[in-house]
Short mmCIF file of C-alpha atoms in Angstrom, two decimals:
data_model
loop_
_atom_site.label_atom_id
_atom_site.label_comp_id
_atom_site.label_asym_id
_atom_site.label_seq_id
_atom_site.Cartn_x
_atom_site.Cartn_y
_atom_site.Cartn_z
CA MET A 1 130.78 140.25 45.08
CA ARG A 2 131.67 143.84 45.20
CA ILE A 3 133.12 144.76 48.85
CA GLY A 4 134.75 147.76 48.51
CA PRO A 5 137.26 149.77 46.45
CA GLU A 6 140.03 147.68 47.54
CA PRO A 7 138.87 143.75 48.61
CA THR A 8 141.63 142.15 50.64
CA THR A 9 142.04 138.48 52.60
CA ASP A 10 143.30 139.75 55.77
CA SER A 11 139.82 140.74 57.37
CA PHE A 12 136.46 139.14 58.39
CA ILE A 13 134.04 141.02 56.00
CA ALA A 14 130.33 140.39 56.70
CA VAL A 15 128.43 140.89 53.24
CA MET A 16 124.76 142.20 54.15
CA GLN A 17 121.48 143.56 52.82
CA GLY A 18 121.45 147.33 53.39
CA ASP A 19 119.36 150.28 51.89
CA MET A 20 122.36 152.00 50.61
CA GLU A 21 125.76 150.59 49.35
CA GLY A 22 128.45 151.41 52.13
CA ILE A 23 131.11 149.64 54.59
CA ILE A 24 130.64 149.87 58.35
CA PRO A 25 134.05 149.37 60.53
CA GLY A 26 134.06 146.78 63.19
CA ASN A 27 134.09 148.90 66.32
CA ALA A 28 130.71 150.44 65.01
CA LEU A 29 129.46 146.91 64.21
CA VAL A 30 129.79 145.64 67.80
CA VAL A 31 127.71 148.40 69.18
CA ASP A 32 124.80 148.31 66.91
CA PRO A 33 121.80 146.98 68.58
CA LYS A 34 120.37 145.88 65.17
CA LYS A 35 123.33 143.70 63.99
CA PRO A 36 124.15 140.27 65.71
CA PHE A 37 127.74 140.93 66.69
CA ARG A 38 127.69 142.50 70.04
CA LYS A 39 129.37 139.48 71.54
CA LEU A 40 132.26 139.85 68.85
CA ASN A 41 133.24 142.74 71.32
CA ALA A 42 135.07 140.09 73.62
CA PHE A 43 137.99 139.51 70.72
CA GLY A 44 139.40 142.98 71.20
CA ASN A 45 140.44 145.59 69.08
CA ALA A 46 143.16 143.57 66.80
CA PHE A 47 140.25 141.56 65.59
CA LEU A 48 137.85 144.79 65.42
CA ASN A 49 140.21 146.39 62.91
CA ARG A 50 139.89 143.56 60.85
CA PHE A 51 136.29 143.24 60.66
CA VAL A 52 133.79 145.08 58.60
CA CYS A 53 130.64 144.98 57.25
CA ALA A 54 129.92 145.46 53.57
CA GLN A 55 125.98 146.62 52.89
CA LEU A 56 124.52 146.48 49.43
CA PRO A 57 121.06 146.42 48.41
CA ASN A 58 120.74 143.12 46.58
CA PRO A 59 117.97 140.22 46.14
CA VAL A 60 120.30 137.13 47.45
CA LEU A 61 121.23 138.95 50.53
CA GLU A 62 117.54 139.33 51.35
CA SER A 63 117.72 135.67 52.03
CA ILE A 64 120.89 134.63 53.63
CA SER A 65 124.41 136.77 54.80
CA VAL A 66 127.80 135.50 53.78
CA ILE A 67 130.98 136.17 56.11
CA ASP A 68 134.10 135.95 54.45
CA THR A 69 136.89 134.88 56.33
CA PRO A 70 140.87 136.07 55.67
CA GLY A 71 143.00 133.56 53.77
CA ILE A 72 144.61 130.96 55.79
CA LEU A 73 148.37 131.73 56.14
CA SER A 74 150.64 128.84 55.34
CA GLY A 75 154.59 128.20 55.58
CA GLU A 76 156.61 131.44 57.09
CA LYS A 77 153.40 133.85 57.44
CA GLN A 78 152.07 131.49 60.14
CA ARG A 79 154.81 132.59 62.74
CA ILE A 80 153.75 135.95 62.51
CA SER A 81 150.87 136.34 65.10
CA ARG A 82 147.47 137.60 63.82
CA GLY A 83 147.01 139.63 67.16
CA TYR A 84 143.82 137.63 68.07
CA ASP A 85 142.44 134.21 68.67
CA PHE A 86 141.47 133.22 64.90
CA ALA A 87 139.91 129.77 65.89
CA ALA A 88 138.40 131.03 68.41
CA VAL A 89 136.55 133.60 66.31
CA LEU A 90 136.10 131.06 63.76
CA GLU A 91 134.45 128.85 66.33
CA TRP A 92 132.03 131.89 67.44
CA PHE A 93 130.94 132.50 63.66
CA ALA A 94 130.67 128.31 63.27
CA GLU A 95 128.21 128.17 66.29
CA ARG A 96 125.66 130.74 64.58
CA VAL A 97 125.93 130.22 60.90
CA ASP A 98 123.76 127.57 58.92
CA ARG A 99 126.23 126.43 56.46
CA ILE A 100 130.21 126.44 56.30
CA ILE A 101 132.10 126.20 53.34
CA LEU A 102 135.83 125.63 53.08
CA LEU A 103 137.49 126.59 49.82
CA PHE A 104 140.47 124.65 48.26
CA ASP A 105 142.62 125.33 45.26
CA ALA A 106 143.31 122.32 43.12
CA HIS A 107 146.62 123.01 42.36
CA LYS A 108 147.87 123.79 45.56
CA LEU A 109 146.25 121.67 48.45
CA ASP A 110 148.38 121.76 51.24
CA ILE A 111 146.72 121.76 54.84
CA SER A 112 148.78 124.38 56.82
CA ASP A 113 149.14 123.94 60.70
CA GLU A 114 146.53 127.20 60.74
CA PHE A 115 144.02 125.41 58.34
CA SER A 116 144.12 122.36 60.40
CA GLU A 117 143.76 124.39 63.47
CA VAL A 118 140.86 126.00 61.95
CA ILE A 119 139.26 122.72 60.78
CA LYS A 120 139.38 121.42 64.25
CA ALA A 121 138.01 124.84 65.78
CA LEU A 122 135.06 123.78 63.82
CA LYS A 123 134.56 120.47 65.44
CA ASN A 124 130.64 119.35 66.36
CA HIS A 125 129.85 121.27 63.33
CA GLU A 126 130.63 118.44 60.81
CA ASP A 127 126.99 118.49 59.44
CA LYS A 128 127.36 122.35 58.37
CA MET A 129 130.36 121.81 56.26
CA ARG A 130 130.83 121.58 52.73
CA VAL A 131 134.23 121.75 50.62
CA VAL A 132 134.88 123.21 47.62
CA LEU A 133 137.47 122.01 45.21
CA ASN A 134 137.72 125.60 42.99
CA LYS A 135 139.86 125.97 40.06
CA ALA A 136 139.66 122.60 38.93
CA ASP A 137 139.32 123.53 35.50
CA GLN A 138 143.35 124.41 35.42
CA ILE A 139 144.33 120.56 35.49
CA GLU A 140 143.97 117.36 33.67
CA THR A 141 141.24 114.62 34.17
CA GLN A 142 143.74 112.31 35.55
CA GLN A 143 145.34 115.03 37.87
CA LEU A 144 141.83 115.95 39.15
CA MET A 145 141.36 112.43 40.12
CA ARG A 146 144.50 112.44 42.25
CA VAL A 147 144.02 115.88 43.85
CA TYR A 148 140.27 114.70 44.81
CA GLY A 149 141.73 111.45 46.33
CA ALA A 150 144.56 113.17 48.33
CA LEU A 151 142.32 116.03 49.51
CA MET A 152 139.43 113.20 50.58
CA TRP A 153 142.61 111.63 52.59
CA SER A 154 143.84 114.58 54.05
CA LEU A 155 140.47 115.81 55.37
CA GLY A 156 140.01 112.41 57.08
CA LYS A 157 143.20 112.48 59.16
CA ILE A 158 141.96 116.32 60.42
CA VAL A 159 137.68 115.89 60.37
CA ASN A 160 136.95 112.51 62.50
CA THR A 161 133.55 111.56 61.25
CA PRO A 162 132.28 108.67 59.74
CA GLU A 163 130.60 110.39 57.08
CA VAL A 164 132.67 111.95 54.14
CA ILE A 165 132.48 115.53 53.62
CA ARG A 166 130.45 116.69 50.64
CA VAL A 167 133.05 118.12 48.25
CA TYR A 168 131.95 120.31 44.80
CA ILE A 169 134.19 120.32 42.22
CA GLY A 170 134.12 123.13 39.99
CA SER A 171 135.70 126.42 38.35
CA PHE A 172 133.47 128.81 40.72
CA TRP A 173 133.97 132.14 38.52
CA SER A 174 132.43 133.42 35.48
CA HIS A 175 135.76 133.02 33.04
CA PRO A 176 136.16 130.81 30.29
CA LEU A 177 137.28 127.25 31.43
CA LEU A 178 141.08 126.52 30.91
CA ILE A 179 140.56 122.83 30.17
CA PRO A 180 136.90 122.45 29.24
CA ASP A 181 136.97 118.36 29.28
CA ASN A 182 134.76 118.35 32.65
CA ARG A 183 132.23 120.91 31.60
CA LYS A 184 129.38 118.67 32.68
CA LEU A 185 130.68 117.46 35.90
CA PHE A 186 131.22 121.39 36.93
CA GLU A 187 128.02 122.28 36.15
CA ALA A 188 126.34 119.43 37.75
CA GLU A 189 128.41 120.37 40.95
CA GLU A 190 127.50 123.84 40.74
CA GLN A 191 123.76 123.51 40.55
CA ASP A 192 124.29 120.91 43.54
CA LEU A 193 125.61 123.64 45.50
CA PHE A 194 123.30 126.28 44.59
CA ARG A 195 120.53 124.28 45.36
CA ASP A 196 122.24 123.41 48.92
CA ILE A 197 122.55 127.15 49.70
CA GLN A 198 119.26 128.01 48.01
CA SER A 199 117.51 125.55 50.60
CA LEU A 200 118.98 127.19 53.49
CA PRO A 201 116.25 129.76 54.56
CA ARG A 202 113.50 126.94 54.43
CA ASN A 203 114.53 124.87 57.27
CA ALA A 204 116.30 128.14 59.56
CA ALA A 205 113.77 127.97 62.30
CA LEU A 206 114.43 124.37 63.07
CA ARG A 207 118.27 124.70 63.02
CA LYS A 208 117.59 127.48 65.88
CA LEU A 209 115.36 125.15 67.71
CA ASN A 210 118.23 122.28 67.22
CA ASP A 211 120.54 124.73 68.48
CA LEU A 212 118.67 125.67 71.55
CA ILE A 213 118.45 122.42 72.07
CA LYS A 214 122.05 121.78 72.23
CA ARG A 215 122.91 124.61 73.96
CA ALA A 216 120.49 123.44 76.80
CA ARG A 217 122.05 120.18 77.28
CA LEU A 218 125.44 121.86 77.40
CA ALA A 219 124.22 124.05 80.17
CA LYS A 220 122.90 121.22 82.00
CA VAL A 221 126.24 119.55 81.87
CA HIS A 222 128.18 122.49 83.17
CA ALA A 223 125.87 122.75 86.05
CA TYR A 224 126.67 119.30 87.21
CA ILE A 225 130.60 120.02 86.59
CA ILE A 226 130.36 123.37 88.70
CA SER A 227 128.38 121.73 91.48
CA SER A 228 130.37 119.15 92.09
CA LEU A 229 133.67 121.18 92.09
CA LYS A 230 131.76 123.21 94.53
CA LYS A 231 131.00 120.06 96.46
CA GLU A 232 134.54 119.21 96.70
CA MET A 233 135.77 122.16 98.27
CA PRO A 234 137.00 122.53 101.99
CA SER A 235 135.14 125.24 103.73
CA VAL A 236 137.93 126.63 105.62
CA PHE A 237 141.75 125.66 104.92
CA GLY A 238 143.72 124.31 102.11
CA LYS A 239 141.56 125.62 99.06
CA ASP A 240 144.48 126.60 96.65
CA ASN A 241 145.92 122.92 96.67
CA LYS A 242 142.27 121.48 96.64
CA LYS A 243 141.73 123.80 93.76
CA LYS A 244 144.87 122.56 91.86
CA GLU A 245 143.77 118.68 92.94
CA LEU A 246 140.55 119.39 91.40
CA VAL A 247 141.66 120.86 88.10
CA ASN A 248 144.22 118.16 87.29
CA ASN A 249 141.93 115.20 88.07
CA LEU A 250 139.00 117.39 85.95
CA ALA A 251 139.10 114.14 83.77
CA GLU A 252 138.06 111.76 86.52
CA ILE A 253 135.10 114.35 87.48
CA TYR A 254 133.78 113.94 84.19
CA GLY A 255 133.77 110.23 84.10
CA ARG A 256 131.85 110.32 87.62
CA ILE A 257 129.26 112.84 86.29
CA GLU A 258 129.05 110.61 83.00
CA ARG A 259 128.41 107.56 85.16
CA GLU A 260 125.94 109.25 87.63
CA HIS A 261 123.85 111.42 84.82
CA GLN A 262 124.09 109.11 82.01
CA ILE A 263 125.45 111.73 79.92
CA SER A 264 127.05 111.16 76.66
CA PRO A 265 130.77 112.15 76.43
CA GLY A 266 130.34 114.30 73.42
CA ASP A 267 128.34 116.55 75.34
CA PHE A 268 131.21 117.55 77.83
CA PRO A 269 133.32 121.19 77.28
CA ASN A 270 136.77 120.20 75.84
CA LEU A 271 139.09 119.09 78.83
CA LYS A 272 142.26 121.16 77.98
CA ARG A 273 140.42 124.44 77.87
CA MET A 274 138.21 123.92 80.67
CA GLN A 275 141.38 123.50 82.86
CA ASP A 276 142.32 126.73 81.53
CA GLN A 277 139.37 128.64 82.24
CA LEU A 278 139.02 127.04 85.55
CA GLN A 279 142.77 128.13 86.74
CA ALA A 280 141.76 131.75 87.46
CA GLN A 281 138.09 131.02 89.08
CA ASP A 282 137.38 131.00 92.85
CA PHE A 283 135.44 127.42 93.45
CA SER A 284 134.10 128.61 96.46
CA LYS A 285 131.93 131.47 94.91
CA PHE A 286 130.56 128.40 92.58
CA GLN A 287 126.82 127.84 93.10
CA PRO A 288 125.43 124.16 94.36
CA LEU A 289 122.96 122.34 92.12
CA LYS A 290 119.68 123.48 92.09
CA ILE A 291 117.52 120.52 91.24
CA LYS A 292 114.50 122.83 90.44
CA LEU A 293 116.40 124.54 87.60
CA LEU A 294 117.14 121.14 86.03
CA GLU A 295 113.53 119.71 86.36
CA VAL A 296 112.51 122.84 84.37
CA VAL A 297 115.50 122.44 81.68
CA ASP A 298 114.21 118.63 81.43
CA ASP A 299 110.50 119.62 81.06
CA MET A 300 111.31 122.00 78.41
CA LEU A 301 113.39 119.73 76.17
CA ALA A 302 110.37 116.97 76.86
CA TYR A 303 107.54 119.14 76.26
CA ASP A 304 107.93 122.41 75.26
CA ILE A 305 110.29 121.82 72.62
CA ALA A 306 108.21 119.10 71.08
CA GLN A 307 105.12 121.40 70.64
CA LEU A 308 107.52 123.85 69.46
CA MET A 309 108.55 121.79 66.50
CA VAL A 310 105.20 120.89 65.67
CA LEU A 311 104.27 124.67 65.38
CA VAL A 312 107.08 125.33 63.22
CA ARG A 313 106.40 122.65 60.97
CA GLN A 314 102.90 124.24 60.88
CA GLU A 315 103.98 127.56 60.24
CA GLU A 316 106.47 126.33 57.41
CA SER A 317 103.71 124.80 55.69
CA GLN A 318 101.56 127.38 55.37
CA GLN A 319 103.88 130.18 54.04
CA PRO A 320 105.33 129.68 50.33
CA ILE A 321 108.68 128.05 50.17
CA GLN A 322 111.62 130.09 51.13
CA MET A 323 114.50 130.31 48.44
CA VAL A 324 117.62 132.19 47.80
CA LYS A 325 116.79 134.42 44.48
CA GLY A 326 118.72 136.78 42.82
CA GLY A 327 122.17 137.34 41.52
CA ALA A 328 124.00 133.81 40.10
CA PHE A 329 121.12 131.78 41.60
CA GLU A 330 118.80 133.35 38.88
CA GLY A 331 119.24 133.16 34.78
CA THR A 332 121.90 130.03 35.29
CA LEU A 333 119.33 127.74 33.56
CA HIS A 334 117.60 129.72 31.28
CA GLY A 335 117.13 129.13 27.68
CA PRO A 336 119.09 126.45 25.59
CA PHE A 337 121.93 126.51 28.68
CA GLY A 338 119.32 125.00 31.04
CA HIS A 339 120.78 121.97 32.83
CA GLY A 340 120.13 118.86 30.34
CA TYR A 341 118.67 120.96 27.44
CA GLY A 342 119.15 119.48 24.69
CA GLU A 343 120.16 116.28 25.75
CA GLY A 344 119.04 113.07 27.41
CA ALA A 345 114.85 113.45 27.42
CA GLY A 346 115.57 116.96 26.50
CA GLU A 347 117.07 115.97 23.04
CA GLY A 348 115.28 117.24 20.22
CA ILE A 349 113.50 120.15 21.91
CA ASP A 350 113.96 122.48 19.46
CA ASP A 351 113.15 120.22 16.13
CA ALA A 352 110.21 120.41 14.10
CA GLU A 353 110.33 116.85 13.49
CA TRP A 354 109.57 114.28 16.21
CA VAL A 355 113.11 113.15 17.97
CA VAL A 356 111.70 109.78 18.46
CA ALA A 357 110.96 109.35 14.45
CA ARG A 358 114.69 108.96 13.67
CA ASP A 359 114.90 105.43 15.29
CA LYS A 360 111.04 104.69 14.71
CA PRO A 361 111.90 102.20 11.60
CA MET A 362 113.90 100.34 13.94
CA TYR A 363 111.18 99.99 16.67
CA ASP A 364 108.64 99.09 14.42
CA GLU A 365 110.49 96.12 13.16
CA ILE A 366 110.53 94.77 17.09
CA PHE A 367 106.69 96.00 17.39
CA TYR A 368 105.51 93.78 14.62
CA THR A 369 106.94 90.93 16.16
CA LEU A 370 105.65 91.09 19.51
CA SER A 371 101.76 89.84 17.67
CA PRO A 372 99.86 93.32 17.89
CA VAL A 373 96.33 93.32 17.50
CA ASP A 374 94.13 96.00 16.30
CA GLY A 375 97.53 98.00 16.25
CA LYS A 376 98.40 97.58 19.52
CA ILE A 377 100.37 95.21 21.77
CA THR A 378 99.57 93.84 25.28
CA GLY A 379 101.36 95.16 28.47
CA ALA A 380 102.58 91.13 28.79
CA ASN A 381 104.11 91.42 25.50
CA ALA A 382 105.69 94.72 25.79
CA LYS A 383 107.08 93.76 29.24
CA LYS A 384 109.12 90.85 27.78
CA GLU A 385 110.95 93.13 25.40
CA MET A 386 111.25 96.09 27.63
CA VAL A 387 112.84 93.73 30.39
CA ARG A 388 115.71 92.70 27.68
CA SER A 389 117.00 96.50 28.26
CA LYS A 390 117.97 95.10 32.57
CA LEU A 391 116.41 98.41 33.82
CA PRO A 392 114.92 97.78 37.49
CA ASN A 393 111.13 97.20 37.31
CA SER A 394 110.73 100.94 39.04
CA VAL A 395 112.38 102.48 36.50
CA LEU A 396 110.52 100.39 33.60
CA GLY A 397 107.36 101.13 35.37
CA LYS A 398 107.80 104.89 34.88
CA ILE A 399 109.00 104.66 31.43
CA TRP A 400 105.24 102.89 30.90
CA LYS A 401 103.63 105.56 32.55
CA LEU A 402 105.23 107.86 30.36
CA ALA A 403 104.58 105.98 27.19
CA ASP A 404 101.26 105.20 27.64
CA ILE A 405 99.80 108.49 26.69
CA ASP A 406 96.17 107.22 26.41
CA LYS A 407 96.50 105.04 29.50
CA ASP A 408 94.82 102.34 28.23
CA GLY A 409 97.01 99.42 29.07
CA MET A 410 98.50 98.85 25.94
CA LEU A 411 101.05 100.43 23.65
CA ASP A 412 100.60 101.36 20.05
CA ASP A 413 103.67 101.47 17.52
CA GLU A 414 104.18 104.95 18.62
CA GLU A 415 103.66 104.74 22.06
CA PHE A 416 106.23 101.41 21.71
CA ALA A 417 108.74 103.77 19.79
CA LEU A 418 108.96 106.35 22.67
CA ALA A 419 109.14 103.50 25.64
CA ASN A 420 111.94 102.37 23.79
CA HIS A 421 113.50 106.10 23.27
CA LEU A 422 113.01 106.92 27.01
CA ILE A 423 115.05 103.35 27.62
CA LYS A 424 117.68 104.68 25.68
CA VAL A 425 117.63 107.93 27.41
CA LYS A 426 118.02 106.26 30.88
CA LEU A 427 120.66 103.52 29.37
CA GLU A 428 122.54 106.74 28.35
CA GLY A 429 122.79 107.72 32.13
CA HIS A 430 120.10 110.77 31.89
CA GLU A 431 117.48 110.95 34.44
CA LEU A 432 113.92 110.23 33.52
CA PRO A 433 111.27 113.69 33.41
CA ASN A 434 108.20 113.34 36.15
CA GLU A 435 106.10 114.19 33.33
CA LEU A 436 106.50 113.73 29.40
CA PRO A 437 107.67 117.10 28.08
CA ALA A 438 105.53 118.45 24.97
CA HIS A 439 108.25 117.63 22.21
CA LEU A 440 107.78 113.88 23.24
CA LEU A 441 104.49 113.31 22.58
CA PRO A 442 103.79 111.39 19.63
CA PRO A 443 102.43 113.84 17.00
CA SER A 444 99.14 111.94 16.37
CA LYS A 445 98.59 112.31 20.10
CA ARG A 446 99.33 116.04 20.34
CA LYS A 447 95.53 116.69 20.14
CA VAL A 448 94.77 114.24 22.44
CA ALA A 449 96.70 115.32 24.96
CA GLU A 450 95.78 119.34 24.71
#
């Protein structure tokens, strides 16, 4: 991606769709009512001087915008302050984005203090997180396995979730692979990552609705906390001492609210941060609990959101499937460079001769031992032979469906050879097609199919 004449790693760069190519500086960005960055004003000039928007006309950017964050500092560099709260800025973006991608280099895996802080700032957004282990072509397969294991172990200590974060391994640029041993793995991983990103526009409305529900629940908890603090305050004397006592005992107040209102502990704000925020507040100005407002929120969550969910689903089903298009998302699978082209079920796609014919004499020998009648064997006889592959019945059922081209419940010698070819494809670890590709149709059946 081109982000101007001097791409640097010390800025937040928002790469967005625009009619003309150009760069908008941070201070201009936060006053633009058409851009979603107005609230970033709170992080001050030190941040805004390190925030730019690179606009360019591009089909990829019609569906998604990309926020490229500064490189994470390690070692000595960490001691020099950035001048703004880096983790807080990341948290602001994390709440609003649909996907968070953490990039690691395979040959330098250190998770610095700042990186740990960053990952912790992304807490509660683990469902959005994906990890990319980049430059994996620079190390041998054996080293790669060790690096992958070390990365998972390190992440497990920082990201406290029972599920393992999805890690994509590869070399995500257009240069030749230095060590090409794992080419197939890298290609498969790249396609998985692209599919994950491509599907983002499809469920955007539902994710926004999900965020709205999350915010509504947090707002309810906040109301309970503030009103509890207000209720405890004396009306005239000893306000300062009582305030200190309440801030110090905030954990107990959390526990009481949790029991009284049956609220999950995960819905409460961070204790330390809440205590820091409350130090500067005047508790006597807090509002008492407004039961009617809470009832309105409960009503909204119980009824309005459910109806809205149905409407969103209906609207999405009526619209064409939205996918990210253009750039690296197009052209990666065309011609002989398509995923699986010329291997597995795609083997022999460009050959003039039917690819199954190579092994057909061997399959014919088996076929004539299965008592064919009028040149065909019954399903029962075919099954006896096919189950020897030890493939599950569901897979063999799919193979039967593909091989029984004339759908007569029996197999002739060509169909039997095709079934065995598909069994071989599956046993070699390839996926079976949902429909039989044209090049696998037996020559005698091609006119029938047409």
